[in-house]
Amino acid sequence: MTVRRSVVVLGVLCSLLRPPLLAAEPGAPPGHPDADQPKAAPRCGNGRIEPPETCDDGNTNDGDDCPSNCRIEACTRSAERFEVSVALVRPRDTAIAGVVVLLDYPEGEVMLPGAIGERSVAERISHVPTGFASVPYDLDYALKEAVVLNRALPPGDLFHVSFDRCEGVPAPRAEDFHCRVQQASTPAGQMVPTDKLRCSVRTS
Ligand SMILES: [Ca+2]
Ligand SMILES: [Ca+2]
């Protein structure tokens, strides 16, 4: 694959990291006729933040600004770290050169300093295969990570994440993390159906 094509593939994969910008639907202002109506039960996905929600981006999808349950749990950061390893599980006959995974983490138990693609997030990613580009994007409840080059990924771990543990809560378990392959491509730049792929999580 040419350098130009690998740059295009990286651009496509990285564009998937950015969640769509959605305008929140404003609530009824004081004095508005709707303001005097009996309050409806909170509904996640209606674009209004209603307790116990902490966010509402107008949908019930994960992988964007607000998780599917409209709650991002609070965390008081401790000095203790928590290490997670992510591996790609794929058929033996399929070479993968670029992949985007969504690692949903228990944000009331662990956190990453900073957000989106800040350096403080990038510094927590390690063990990416030699030479491969690593493009992390933290959503404060899940981490999107793109790992890409123009040759096949070697077997073994895709990346490690070093989280901070939250104060006063037990350490999470591996099953508290949920990893999903969102996009993958071959060394020739062809997209691979993600139902052929999955990612696994180990904790230590
Ligand atoms: Ca709502
Ligand atoms: Ca959402």
Short mmCIF file of C-alpha atoms and ligand atoms in Angstrom, two decimals:
data_model
loop_
_atom_site.label_atom_id
_atom_site.label_comp_id
_atom_site.label_asym_id
_atom_site.label_seq_id
_atom_site.Cartn_x
_atom_site.Cartn_y
_atom_site.Cartn_z
CA MET A 1 0.00 0.00 0.00
CA THR A 2 1.29 3.46 -0.78
CA VAL A 3 2.01 5.99 1.95
CA ARG A 4 -0.81 8.12 0.50
CA ARG A 5 -3.33 5.30 0.84
CA SER A 6 -2.23 4.50 4.40
CA VAL A 7 -2.69 8.17 5.29
CA VAL A 8 -6.21 8.02 3.82
CA VAL A 9 -6.99 4.87 5.84
CA LEU A 10 -5.67 6.52 9.02
CA GLY A 11 -7.83 9.57 8.27
CA VAL A 12 -10.94 7.40 7.86
CA LEU A 13 -10.24 5.52 11.08
CA CYS A 14 -9.50 8.69 13.03
CA SER A 15 -12.66 10.40 11.77
CA LEU A 16 -14.58 7.59 13.48
CA LEU A 17 -13.10 8.65 16.80
CA ARG A 18 -14.87 11.97 16.79
CA PRO A 19 -18.43 11.74 18.11
CA PRO A 20 -21.07 13.69 16.23
CA LEU A 21 -21.86 17.09 17.64
CA LEU A 22 -25.45 17.16 18.78
CA ALA A 23 -27.26 20.21 20.02
CA ALA A 24 -29.07 19.58 23.29
CA GLU A 25 -32.76 20.37 23.12
CA PRO A 26 -33.39 23.19 25.58
CA GLY A 27 -35.99 22.78 28.32
CA ALA A 28 -38.97 25.09 28.67
CA PRO A 29 -37.87 28.48 29.99
CA PRO A 30 -39.52 29.87 33.17
CA GLY A 31 -42.84 31.49 32.30
CA HIS A 32 -43.22 29.34 29.17
CA PRO A 33 -46.60 27.54 29.07
CA ASP A 34 -44.80 24.14 29.26
CA ALA A 35 -43.04 25.19 32.49
CA ASP A 36 -46.31 24.88 34.42
CA GLN A 37 -47.12 21.40 33.11
CA PRO A 38 -46.67 18.42 35.48
CA LYS A 39 -43.15 17.09 35.09
CA ALA A 40 -42.78 13.97 32.95
CA ALA A 41 -40.54 11.14 34.15
CA PRO A 42 -36.90 11.52 33.12
CA ARG A 43 -36.20 9.91 29.78
CA CYS A 44 -32.71 9.20 28.56
CA GLY A 45 -32.24 10.36 24.98
CA ASN A 46 -34.65 13.32 24.96
CA GLY A 47 -31.82 15.87 24.92
CA ARG A 48 -32.57 17.26 28.42
CA ILE A 49 -30.52 16.43 31.50
CA GLU A 50 -33.00 15.29 34.15
CA PRO A 51 -31.82 13.83 37.49
CA PRO A 52 -30.43 11.21 37.97
CA GLU A 53 -28.99 11.73 34.48
CA THR A 54 -25.65 13.51 34.28
CA CYS A 55 -25.77 13.99 30.49
CA ASP A 56 -28.19 13.56 27.59
CA ASP A 57 -27.00 13.97 24.02
CA GLY A 58 -30.38 13.24 22.46
CA ASN A 59 -29.83 9.52 21.84
CA THR A 60 -29.28 6.25 23.70
CA ASN A 61 -26.12 5.29 21.82
CA ASP A 62 -22.73 4.54 23.31
CA GLY A 63 -19.49 5.78 21.81
CA ASP A 64 -20.43 9.47 21.67
CA ASP A 65 -20.59 12.35 24.16
CA CYS A 66 -22.99 10.61 26.56
CA PRO A 67 -23.41 6.87 27.32
CA SER A 68 -26.57 4.89 26.56
CA ASN A 69 -27.81 5.22 30.18
CA CYS A 70 -27.20 9.01 30.35
CA ARG A 71 -25.02 8.67 33.43
CA ILE A 72 -21.30 9.28 33.83
CA GLU A 73 -20.40 8.27 37.37
CA ALA A 74 -18.24 10.58 39.47
CA CYS A 75 -14.73 9.58 40.52
CA THR A 76 -12.32 11.01 43.05
CA ARG A 77 -8.94 10.18 41.63
CA SER A 78 -6.52 8.25 43.84
CA ALA A 79 -2.77 7.76 43.43
CA GLU A 80 -3.24 4.06 42.69
CA ARG A 81 -3.08 2.77 39.11
CA PHE A 82 -5.05 0.00 37.45
CA GLU A 83 -3.66 -1.72 34.37
CA VAL A 84 -5.76 -3.14 31.55
CA SER A 85 -4.56 -5.07 28.48
CA VAL A 86 -6.61 -5.24 25.29
CA ALA A 87 -6.05 -7.88 22.61
CA LEU A 88 -7.63 -8.31 19.19
CA VAL A 89 -9.19 -11.72 18.50
CA ARG A 90 -9.43 -12.42 14.75
CA PRO A 91 -9.58 -15.31 12.31
CA ARG A 92 -6.15 -16.71 11.41
CA ASP A 93 -6.70 -16.02 7.70
CA THR A 94 -7.52 -12.32 8.13
CA ALA A 95 -4.70 -9.77 8.20
CA ILE A 96 -5.69 -6.60 10.03
CA ALA A 97 -3.64 -3.43 9.67
CA GLY A 98 -5.93 -0.84 11.22
CA VAL A 99 -8.52 -1.14 13.94
CA VAL A 100 -10.71 1.12 16.08
CA VAL A 101 -11.93 -0.32 19.38
CA LEU A 102 -14.31 1.11 21.96
CA LEU A 103 -13.30 0.17 25.51
CA ASP A 104 -16.18 0.96 27.86
CA TYR A 105 -14.74 1.23 31.39
CA PRO A 106 -16.40 1.45 34.84
CA GLU A 107 -15.92 5.22 35.22
CA GLY A 108 -16.95 5.25 38.90
CA GLU A 109 -14.05 2.90 39.67
CA VAL A 110 -11.30 4.05 37.30
CA MET A 111 -10.59 7.20 35.32
CA LEU A 112 -8.16 8.72 32.85
CA PRO A 113 -6.70 12.19 33.45
CA GLY A 114 -7.84 14.71 30.85
CA ALA A 115 -10.23 13.94 28.02
CA ILE A 116 -10.58 13.47 24.25
CA GLY A 117 -7.14 13.15 22.64
CA GLU A 118 -5.16 15.14 25.21
CA ARG A 119 -1.56 14.22 25.84
CA SER A 120 -2.42 13.13 29.41
CA VAL A 121 -4.67 10.46 27.86
CA ALA A 122 -2.16 9.42 25.20
CA GLU A 123 0.52 9.00 27.88
CA ARG A 124 -1.58 6.27 29.52
CA ILE A 125 -1.55 4.08 26.38
CA SER A 126 1.37 1.68 25.96
CA HIS A 127 2.37 -1.67 24.39
CA VAL A 128 1.04 -0.68 20.96
CA PRO A 129 2.84 -2.93 18.40
CA THR A 130 6.14 -1.37 17.29
CA GLY A 131 5.76 1.26 14.58
CA PHE A 132 1.94 1.37 14.70
CA ALA A 133 0.20 4.71 15.20
CA SER A 134 -1.90 5.01 18.36
CA VAL A 135 -4.75 7.54 18.38
CA PRO A 136 -6.72 7.55 21.66
CA TYR A 137 -9.92 9.52 22.30
CA ASP A 138 -11.33 9.48 25.84
CA LEU A 139 -15.06 10.04 26.41
CA ASP A 140 -14.84 9.97 30.25
CA TYR A 141 -16.77 6.66 30.31
CA ALA A 142 -15.14 4.84 27.40
CA LEU A 143 -11.93 5.03 25.45
CA LYS A 144 -11.82 4.89 21.66
CA GLU A 145 -8.44 3.77 20.44
CA ALA A 146 -7.25 3.51 16.83
CA VAL A 147 -4.16 1.41 16.11
CA VAL A 148 -3.05 1.54 12.47
CA LEU A 149 -0.20 0.99 10.02
CA ASN A 150 0.03 -0.32 6.45
CA ARG A 151 1.07 -3.84 7.42
CA ALA A 152 -0.55 -6.65 9.35
CA LEU A 153 -0.82 -6.34 13.10
CA PRO A 154 1.33 -8.95 14.86
CA PRO A 155 -0.28 -11.40 17.30
CA GLY A 156 -0.41 -10.32 20.93
CA ASP A 157 -1.75 -7.33 22.78
CA LEU A 158 -3.14 -4.37 20.85
CA PHE A 159 -2.50 -1.87 23.66
CA HIS A 160 -2.41 -1.42 27.43
CA VAL A 161 -4.16 1.34 29.40
CA SER A 162 -2.97 2.59 32.78
CA PHE A 163 -6.03 3.98 34.60
CA ASP A 164 -6.16 5.83 37.92
CA ARG A 165 -8.31 4.10 40.50
CA CYS A 166 -11.10 6.07 42.19
CA GLU A 167 -10.97 6.67 45.95
CA GLY A 168 -13.00 4.47 48.28
CA VAL A 169 -14.31 1.89 45.81
CA PRO A 170 -13.19 -1.71 45.26
CA ALA A 171 -10.93 -2.52 42.32
CA PRO A 172 -12.90 -3.34 39.17
CA ARG A 173 -12.92 -6.78 37.59
CA ALA A 174 -12.16 -7.66 33.97
CA GLU A 175 -15.88 -8.19 33.32
CA ASP A 176 -16.54 -4.54 34.25
CA PHE A 177 -14.76 -3.53 31.02
CA HIS A 178 -16.48 -4.04 27.66
CA CYS A 179 -14.49 -3.96 24.46
CA ARG A 180 -15.96 -3.79 20.97
CA VAL A 181 -14.30 -3.54 17.55
CA GLN A 182 -15.88 -0.60 15.74
CA GLN A 183 -13.87 -0.61 12.52
CA ALA A 184 -11.07 -2.64 10.96
CA SER A 185 -9.17 -2.66 7.69
CA THR A 186 -6.69 -4.89 5.87
CA PRO A 187 -3.14 -3.86 4.85
CA ALA A 188 -4.63 -3.05 1.40
CA GLY A 189 -7.06 -0.62 3.03
CA GLN A 190 -10.21 -2.71 2.60
CA MET A 191 -12.72 -2.62 5.43
CA VAL A 192 -13.28 -5.88 7.34
CA PRO A 193 -16.73 -6.78 8.73
CA THR A 194 -16.47 -6.32 12.48
CA ASP A 195 -18.60 -9.41 13.21
CA LYS A 196 -15.46 -11.43 12.36
CA LEU A 197 -13.51 -9.67 15.11
CA ARG A 198 -13.69 -9.08 18.80
CA CYS A 199 -11.39 -7.71 21.47
CA SER A 200 -10.62 -9.17 24.86
CA VAL A 201 -9.70 -7.45 28.13
CA ARG A 202 -7.31 -8.63 30.83
CA THR A 203 -6.72 -6.82 34.10
CA SER A 204 -3.83 -7.02 36.52
CA CA B 1 -33.17 13.07 29.55
CA CA B 2 -25.19 8.97 23.47
#
